[in-house]
mmCIF file with all atom_site columns, C-alpha atoms in Angstrom:
data_model
loop_
_atom_site.group_PDB
_atom_site.id
_atom_site.type_symbol
_atom_site.label_atom_id
_atom_site.label_alt_id
_atom_site.label_comp_id
_atom_site.label_asym_id
_atom_site.label_entity_id
_atom_site.label_seq_id
_atom_site.pdbx_PDB_ins_code
_atom_site.Cartn_x
_atom_site.Cartn_y
_atom_site.Cartn_z
_atom_site.occupancy
_atom_site.B_iso_or_equiv
_atom_site.pdbx_formal_charge
_atom_site.auth_seq_id
_atom_site.auth_comp_id
_atom_site.auth_asym_id
_atom_site.auth_atom_id
_atom_site.pdbx_PDB_model_num
ATOM 1   C CA . MET A 1 1   ? 1.519   -2.721  10.937  1.00 0.00 ? 1021 MET A CA 1
ATOM 2   C CA . THR A 1 2   ? 0.051   -6.128  11.722  1.00 0.00 ? 1022 THR A CA 1
ATOM 3   C CA . ILE A 1 3   ? -2.869  -7.278  9.592   1.00 0.00 ? 1023 ILE A CA 1
ATOM 4   C CA . THR A 1 4   ? -5.770  -8.641  11.632  1.00 0.00 ? 1024 THR A CA 1
ATOM 5   C CA . GLU A 1 5   ? -8.958  -10.589 10.966  1.00 0.00 ? 1025 GLU A CA 1
ATOM 6   C CA . THR A 1 6   ? -10.755 -7.278  11.467  1.00 0.00 ? 1026 THR A CA 1
ATOM 7   C CA . HIS A 1 7   ? -8.863  -5.769  8.520   1.00 0.00 ? 1027 HIS A CA 1
ATOM 8   C CA . LEU A 1 8   ? -10.062 -8.612  6.280   1.00 0.00 ? 1028 LEU A CA 1
ATOM 9   C CA . VAL A 1 9   ? -13.684 -8.294  7.385   1.00 0.00 ? 1029 VAL A CA 1
ATOM 10  C CA . LEU A 1 10  ? -13.771 -4.506  7.228   1.00 0.00 ? 1030 LEU A CA 1
ATOM 11  C CA . GLY A 1 11  ? -11.963 -4.569  3.883   1.00 0.00 ? 1031 GLY A CA 1
ATOM 12  C CA . ALA A 1 12  ? -14.576 -6.875  2.391   1.00 0.00 ? 1032 ALA A CA 1
ATOM 13  C CA . GLY A 1 13  ? -17.359 -4.542  3.498   1.00 0.00 ? 1033 GLY A CA 1
ATOM 14  C CA . LEU A 1 14  ? -15.567 -1.348  2.573   1.00 0.00 ? 1034 LEU A CA 1
ATOM 15  C CA . PHE A 1 15  ? -14.461 -2.506  -0.881  1.00 0.00 ? 1035 PHE A CA 1
ATOM 16  C CA . GLY A 1 16  ? -17.536 -4.636  -1.607  1.00 0.00 ? 1036 GLY A CA 1
ATOM 17  C CA . ASP A 1 17  ? -15.170 -7.482  -2.518  1.00 0.00 ? 1037 ASP A CA 1
ATOM 18  C CA . LEU A 1 18  ? -16.655 -10.630 -0.997  1.00 0.00 ? 1038 LEU A CA 1
ATOM 19  C CA . ASN A 1 19  ? -14.441 -13.017 -2.950  1.00 0.00 ? 1039 ASN A CA 1
ATOM 20  C CA . PRO A 1 20  ? -14.289 -16.264 -0.923  1.00 0.00 ? 1040 PRO A CA 1
ATOM 21  C CA . LEU A 1 21  ? -10.482 -16.022 -0.816  1.00 0.00 ? 1041 LEU A CA 1
ATOM 22  C CA . HIS A 1 22  ? -10.997 -13.092 1.553   1.00 0.00 ? 1042 HIS A CA 1
ATOM 23  C CA . VAL A 1 23  ? -14.089 -14.084 3.520   1.00 0.00 ? 1043 VAL A CA 1
ATOM 24  C CA . ASP A 1 24  ? -14.599 -17.875 3.490   1.00 0.00 ? 1044 ASP A CA 1
ATOM 25  C CA . GLN A 1 25  ? -11.976 -19.950 5.300   1.00 0.00 ? 1045 GLN A CA 1
ATOM 26  C CA . GLN A 1 26  ? -13.325 -23.277 3.961   1.00 0.00 ? 1046 GLN A CA 1
ATOM 27  C CA . VAL A 1 27  ? -13.135 -22.163 0.334   1.00 0.00 ? 1047 VAL A CA 1
ATOM 28  C CA . ALA A 1 28  ? -9.799  -20.388 0.845   1.00 0.00 ? 1048 ALA A CA 1
ATOM 29  C CA . ALA A 1 29  ? -8.326  -23.500 2.526   1.00 0.00 ? 1049 ALA A CA 1
ATOM 30  C CA . ARG A 1 30  ? -8.822  -25.401 -0.752  1.00 0.00 ? 1050 ARG A CA 1
ATOM 31  C CA . SER A 1 31  ? -7.178  -22.631 -2.791  1.00 0.00 ? 1051 SER A CA 1
ATOM 32  C CA . ARG A 1 32  ? -3.535  -22.344 -3.800  1.00 0.00 ? 1052 ARG A CA 1
ATOM 33  C CA . TYR A 1 33  ? -3.077  -20.045 -0.773  1.00 0.00 ? 1053 TYR A CA 1
ATOM 34  C CA . GLY A 1 34  ? -4.332  -22.541 1.828   1.00 0.00 ? 1054 GLY A CA 1
ATOM 35  C CA . SER A 1 35  ? -6.105  -19.871 3.889   1.00 0.00 ? 1055 SER A CA 1
ATOM 36  C CA . ARG A 1 36  ? -7.858  -16.530 3.652   1.00 0.00 ? 1056 ARG A CA 1
ATOM 37  C CA . ILE A 1 37  ? -5.745  -13.703 2.247   1.00 0.00 ? 1057 ILE A CA 1
ATOM 38  C CA . ALA A 1 38  ? -5.985  -9.948  2.569   1.00 0.00 ? 1058 ALA A CA 1
ATOM 39  C CA . HIS A 1 39  ? -7.302  -7.813  -0.260  1.00 0.00 ? 1059 HIS A CA 1
ATOM 40  C CA . GLY A 1 40  ? -4.531  -6.227  -2.287  1.00 0.00 ? 1060 GLY A CA 1
ATOM 41  C CA . TYR A 1 41  ? -6.185  -2.898  -1.484  1.00 0.00 ? 1061 TYR A CA 1
ATOM 42  C CA . ILE A 1 42  ? -5.298  -3.369  2.171   1.00 0.00 ? 1062 ILE A CA 1
ATOM 43  C CA . THR A 1 43  ? -1.612  -3.891  1.457   1.00 0.00 ? 1063 THR A CA 1
ATOM 44  C CA . THR A 1 44  ? -1.359  -1.035  -1.027  1.00 0.00 ? 1064 THR A CA 1
ATOM 45  C CA . SER A 1 45  ? -3.374  1.276   1.244   1.00 0.00 ? 1065 SER A CA 1
ATOM 46  C CA . PHE A 1 46  ? -0.925  0.691   4.093   1.00 0.00 ? 1066 PHE A CA 1
ATOM 47  C CA . MET A 1 47  ? 1.897   1.498   1.692   1.00 0.00 ? 1067 MET A CA 1
ATOM 48  C CA . ALA A 1 48  ? 0.201   4.717   0.559   1.00 0.00 ? 1068 ALA A CA 1
ATOM 49  C CA . ALA A 1 49  ? -0.694  5.729   4.116   1.00 0.00 ? 1069 ALA A CA 1
ATOM 50  C CA . GLN A 1 50  ? 2.967   5.745   5.077   1.00 0.00 ? 1070 GLN A CA 1
ATOM 51  C CA . LEU A 1 51  ? 3.652   8.343   2.376   1.00 0.00 ? 1071 LEU A CA 1
ATOM 52  C CA . GLY A 1 52  ? 0.756   10.432  3.631   1.00 0.00 ? 1072 GLY A CA 1
ATOM 53  C CA . MET A 1 53  ? 2.418   10.551  7.022   1.00 0.00 ? 1073 MET A CA 1
ATOM 54  C CA . VAL A 1 54  ? 5.929   11.215  5.657   1.00 0.00 ? 1074 VAL A CA 1
ATOM 55  C CA . PHE A 1 55  ? 4.747   14.107  3.494   1.00 0.00 ? 1075 PHE A CA 1
ATOM 56  C CA . HIS A 1 56  ? 2.310   15.522  6.068   1.00 0.00 ? 1076 HIS A CA 1
ATOM 57  C CA . GLY A 1 57  ? 2.534   19.300  5.897   1.00 0.00 ? 1077 GLY A CA 1
ATOM 58  C CA . THR A 1 58  ? 4.104   19.415  2.436   1.00 0.00 ? 1078 THR A CA 1
ATOM 59  C CA . ALA A 1 59  ? 1.811   17.165  0.375   1.00 0.00 ? 1079 ALA A CA 1
ATOM 60  C CA . ILE A 1 60  ? -0.337  18.934  -2.178  1.00 0.00 ? 1080 ILE A CA 1
ATOM 61  C CA . ALA A 1 61  ? -1.623  15.776  -3.889  1.00 0.00 ? 1081 ALA A CA 1
ATOM 62  C CA . TYR A 1 62  ? -0.931  12.065  -4.129  1.00 0.00 ? 1082 TYR A CA 1
ATOM 63  C CA . ILE A 1 63  ? -0.981  11.927  -7.925  1.00 0.00 ? 1083 ILE A CA 1
ATOM 64  C CA . GLU A 1 64  ? -0.047  8.378   -8.901  1.00 0.00 ? 1084 GLU A CA 1
ATOM 65  C CA . HIS A 1 65  ? 0.249   4.896   -7.409  1.00 0.00 ? 1085 HIS A CA 1
ATOM 66  C CA . THR A 1 66  ? 0.801   1.530   -9.072  1.00 0.00 ? 1086 THR A CA 1
ATOM 67  C CA . SER A 1 67  ? 1.260   -1.748  -7.239  1.00 0.00 ? 1087 SER A CA 1
ATOM 68  C CA . ARG A 1 68  ? 2.361   -5.284  -7.963  1.00 0.00 ? 1088 ARG A CA 1
ATOM 69  C CA . PHE A 1 69  ? 1.557   -8.045  -5.489  1.00 0.00 ? 1089 PHE A CA 1
ATOM 70  C CA . THR A 1 70  ? 4.191   -10.762 -5.224  1.00 0.00 ? 1090 THR A CA 1
ATOM 71  C CA . ALA A 1 71  ? 3.014   -12.922 -2.294  1.00 0.00 ? 1091 ALA A CA 1
ATOM 72  C CA . PRO A 1 72  ? -0.172  -13.267 -0.242  1.00 0.00 ? 1092 PRO A CA 1
ATOM 73  C CA . VAL A 1 73  ? -0.762  -11.334 2.962   1.00 0.00 ? 1093 VAL A CA 1
ATOM 74  C CA . ARG A 1 74  ? -2.679  -13.063 5.750   1.00 0.00 ? 1094 ARG A CA 1
ATOM 75  C CA . ALA A 1 75  ? -4.168  -12.083 9.091   1.00 0.00 ? 1095 ALA A CA 1
ATOM 76  C CA . GLY A 1 76  ? -1.283  -12.116 11.563  1.00 0.00 ? 1096 GLY A CA 1
ATOM 77  C CA . ASP A 1 77  ? 1.303   -10.862 9.071   1.00 0.00 ? 1097 ASP A CA 1
ATOM 78  C CA . THR A 1 78  ? 3.300   -7.824  10.119  1.00 0.00 ? 1098 THR A CA 1
ATOM 79  C CA . LEU A 1 79  ? 4.171   -5.586  7.189   1.00 0.00 ? 1099 LEU A CA 1
ATOM 80  C CA . ARG A 1 80  ? 7.273   -3.425  6.805   1.00 0.00 ? 1100 ARG A CA 1
ATOM 81  C CA . ILE A 1 81  ? 7.365   -0.779  4.103   1.00 0.00 ? 1101 ILE A CA 1
ATOM 82  C CA . VAL A 1 82  ? 10.441  0.983   2.743   1.00 0.00 ? 1102 VAL A CA 1
ATOM 83  C CA . TRP A 1 83  ? 10.121  3.837   0.259   1.00 0.00 ? 1103 TRP A CA 1
ATOM 84  C CA . THR A 1 84  ? 13.026  5.262   -1.739  1.00 0.00 ? 1104 THR A CA 1
ATOM 85  C CA . VAL A 1 85  ? 12.967  8.605   -3.550  1.00 0.00 ? 1105 VAL A CA 1
ATOM 86  C CA . THR A 1 86  ? 13.934  7.960   -7.170  1.00 0.00 ? 1106 THR A CA 1
ATOM 87  C CA . ASP A 1 87  ? 13.404  11.386  -8.757  1.00 0.00 ? 1107 ASP A CA 1
ATOM 88  C CA . ARG A 1 88  ? 12.180  14.937  -8.209  1.00 0.00 ? 1108 ARG A CA 1
ATOM 89  C CA . GLN A 1 89  ? 10.847  17.267  -10.882 1.00 0.00 ? 1109 GLN A CA 1
ATOM 90  C CA . ASP A 1 90  ? 10.539  20.945  -10.039 1.00 0.00 ? 1110 ASP A CA 1
ATOM 91  C CA . LYS A 1 91  ? 7.100   22.475  -10.530 1.00 0.00 ? 1111 LYS A CA 1
ATOM 92  C CA . PRO A 1 92  ? 7.566   26.237  -9.957  1.00 0.00 ? 1112 PRO A CA 1
ATOM 93  C CA . LYS A 1 93  ? 3.889   26.903  -10.765 1.00 0.00 ? 1113 LYS A CA 1
ATOM 94  C CA . HIS A 1 94  ? 3.026   24.928  -7.598  1.00 0.00 ? 1114 HIS A CA 1
ATOM 95  C CA . ASP A 1 95  ? 5.993   26.227  -5.580  1.00 0.00 ? 1115 ASP A CA 1
ATOM 96  C CA . GLY A 1 96  ? 7.111   22.624  -5.245  1.00 0.00 ? 1116 GLY A CA 1
ATOM 97  C CA . GLY A 1 97  ? 7.744   19.517  -7.238  1.00 0.00 ? 1117 GLY A CA 1
ATOM 98  C CA . ILE A 1 98  ? 6.802   15.963  -8.047  1.00 0.00 ? 1118 ILE A CA 1
ATOM 99  C CA . VAL A 1 99  ? 8.612   13.372  -5.947  1.00 0.00 ? 1119 VAL A CA 1
ATOM 100 C CA . SER A 1 100 ? 8.812   9.896   -7.518  1.00 0.00 ? 1120 SER A CA 1
ATOM 101 C CA . LEU A 1 101 ? 9.206   6.960   -5.159  1.00 0.00 ? 1121 LEU A CA 1
ATOM 102 C CA . SER A 1 102 ? 9.732   3.225   -5.292  1.00 0.00 ? 1122 SER A CA 1
ATOM 103 C CA . GLY A 1 103 ? 8.405   1.112   -2.425  1.00 0.00 ? 1123 GLY A CA 1
ATOM 104 C CA . VAL A 1 104 ? 8.815   -2.438  -1.180  1.00 0.00 ? 1124 VAL A CA 1
ATOM 105 C CA . CYS A 1 105 ? 6.572   -4.136  1.361   1.00 0.00 ? 1125 CYS A CA 1
ATOM 106 C CA . THR A 1 106 ? 7.788   -7.236  3.198   1.00 0.00 ? 1126 THR A CA 1
ATOM 107 C CA . ASN A 1 107 ? 6.244   -9.451  5.851   1.00 0.00 ? 1127 ASN A CA 1
ATOM 108 C CA . GLN A 1 108 ? 7.720   -10.584 9.168   1.00 0.00 ? 1128 GLN A CA 1
ATOM 109 C CA . ASP A 1 109 ? 9.705   -13.325 7.393   1.00 0.00 ? 1129 ASP A CA 1
ATOM 110 C CA . GLY A 1 110 ? 11.296  -10.849 4.994   1.00 0.00 ? 1130 GLY A CA 1
ATOM 111 C CA . THR A 1 111 ? 9.204   -12.096 2.067   1.00 0.00 ? 1131 THR A CA 1
ATOM 112 C CA . LYS A 1 112 ? 8.412   -9.348  -0.430  1.00 0.00 ? 1132 LYS A CA 1
ATOM 113 C CA . VAL A 1 113 ? 4.615   -9.188  -0.658  1.00 0.00 ? 1133 VAL A CA 1
ATOM 114 C CA . ALA A 1 114 ? 4.258   -6.052  -2.798  1.00 0.00 ? 1134 ALA A CA 1
ATOM 115 C CA . GLU A 1 115 ? 6.153   -3.389  -4.656  1.00 0.00 ? 1135 GLU A CA 1
ATOM 116 C CA . ALA A 1 116 ? 4.873   -0.002  -5.750  1.00 0.00 ? 1136 ALA A CA 1
ATOM 117 C CA . GLU A 1 117 ? 5.703   3.185   -7.588  1.00 0.00 ? 1137 GLU A CA 1
ATOM 118 C CA . ALA A 1 118 ? 4.206   6.469   -6.438  1.00 0.00 ? 1138 ALA A CA 1
ATOM 119 C CA . LYS A 1 119 ? 4.288   10.182  -7.212  1.00 0.00 ? 1139 LYS A CA 1
ATOM 120 C CA . MET A 1 120 ? 3.528   12.988  -4.788  1.00 0.00 ? 1140 MET A CA 1
ATOM 121 C CA . LEU A 1 121 ? 3.142   16.670  -5.621  1.00 0.00 ? 1141 LEU A CA 1
ATOM 122 C CA . VAL A 1 122 ? 4.765   18.426  -2.689  1.00 0.00 ? 1142 VAL A CA 1
ATOM 123 C CA . ALA A 1 123 ? 5.337   22.016  -1.654  1.00 0.00 ? 1143 ALA A CA 1
ATOM 124 C CA . ASN A 1 124 ? 8.834   23.399  -1.171  1.00 0.00 ? 1144 ASN A CA 1
ATOM 125 C CA . ASN A 1 125 ? 7.868   24.595  2.321   1.00 0.00 ? 1145 ASN A CA 1
ATOM 126 C CA . PRO A 1 126 ? 5.517   23.107  4.925   1.00 0.00 ? 1146 PRO A CA 1
ATOM 127 C CA . ARG A 1 127 ? 1.941   24.337  4.864   1.00 0.00 ? 1147 ARG A CA 1
ATOM 128 C CA . ASP A 1 128 ? -0.368  24.785  7.819   1.00 0.00 ? 1148 ASP A CA 1
#
């Protein structure tokens, strides 16, 4: 997924976060980042969305997500996300289990921009 200027603008409106680092190029240019950066919500939402697609049909609930941002994301960056299953706890009451995952998000240069931990409650069999 490539982050665009549109993502930054829509993110500001959607989240109500009008911090100049996200919306004002002149202010952001004087910051430690040197330019506008994407909201952390955008990066972590792209990470979470990938799990929604992977577990489509078996997901009961996305029950936990924590993120740590390690480098800025800018318009024009292309993000790559890799999730690894780290654990599974059976939940017979739900005819499924909790899948624990660890994720890493990198940009086009291979720089790690975020890492996350997530838990999904999933069914043992696909649901319609």
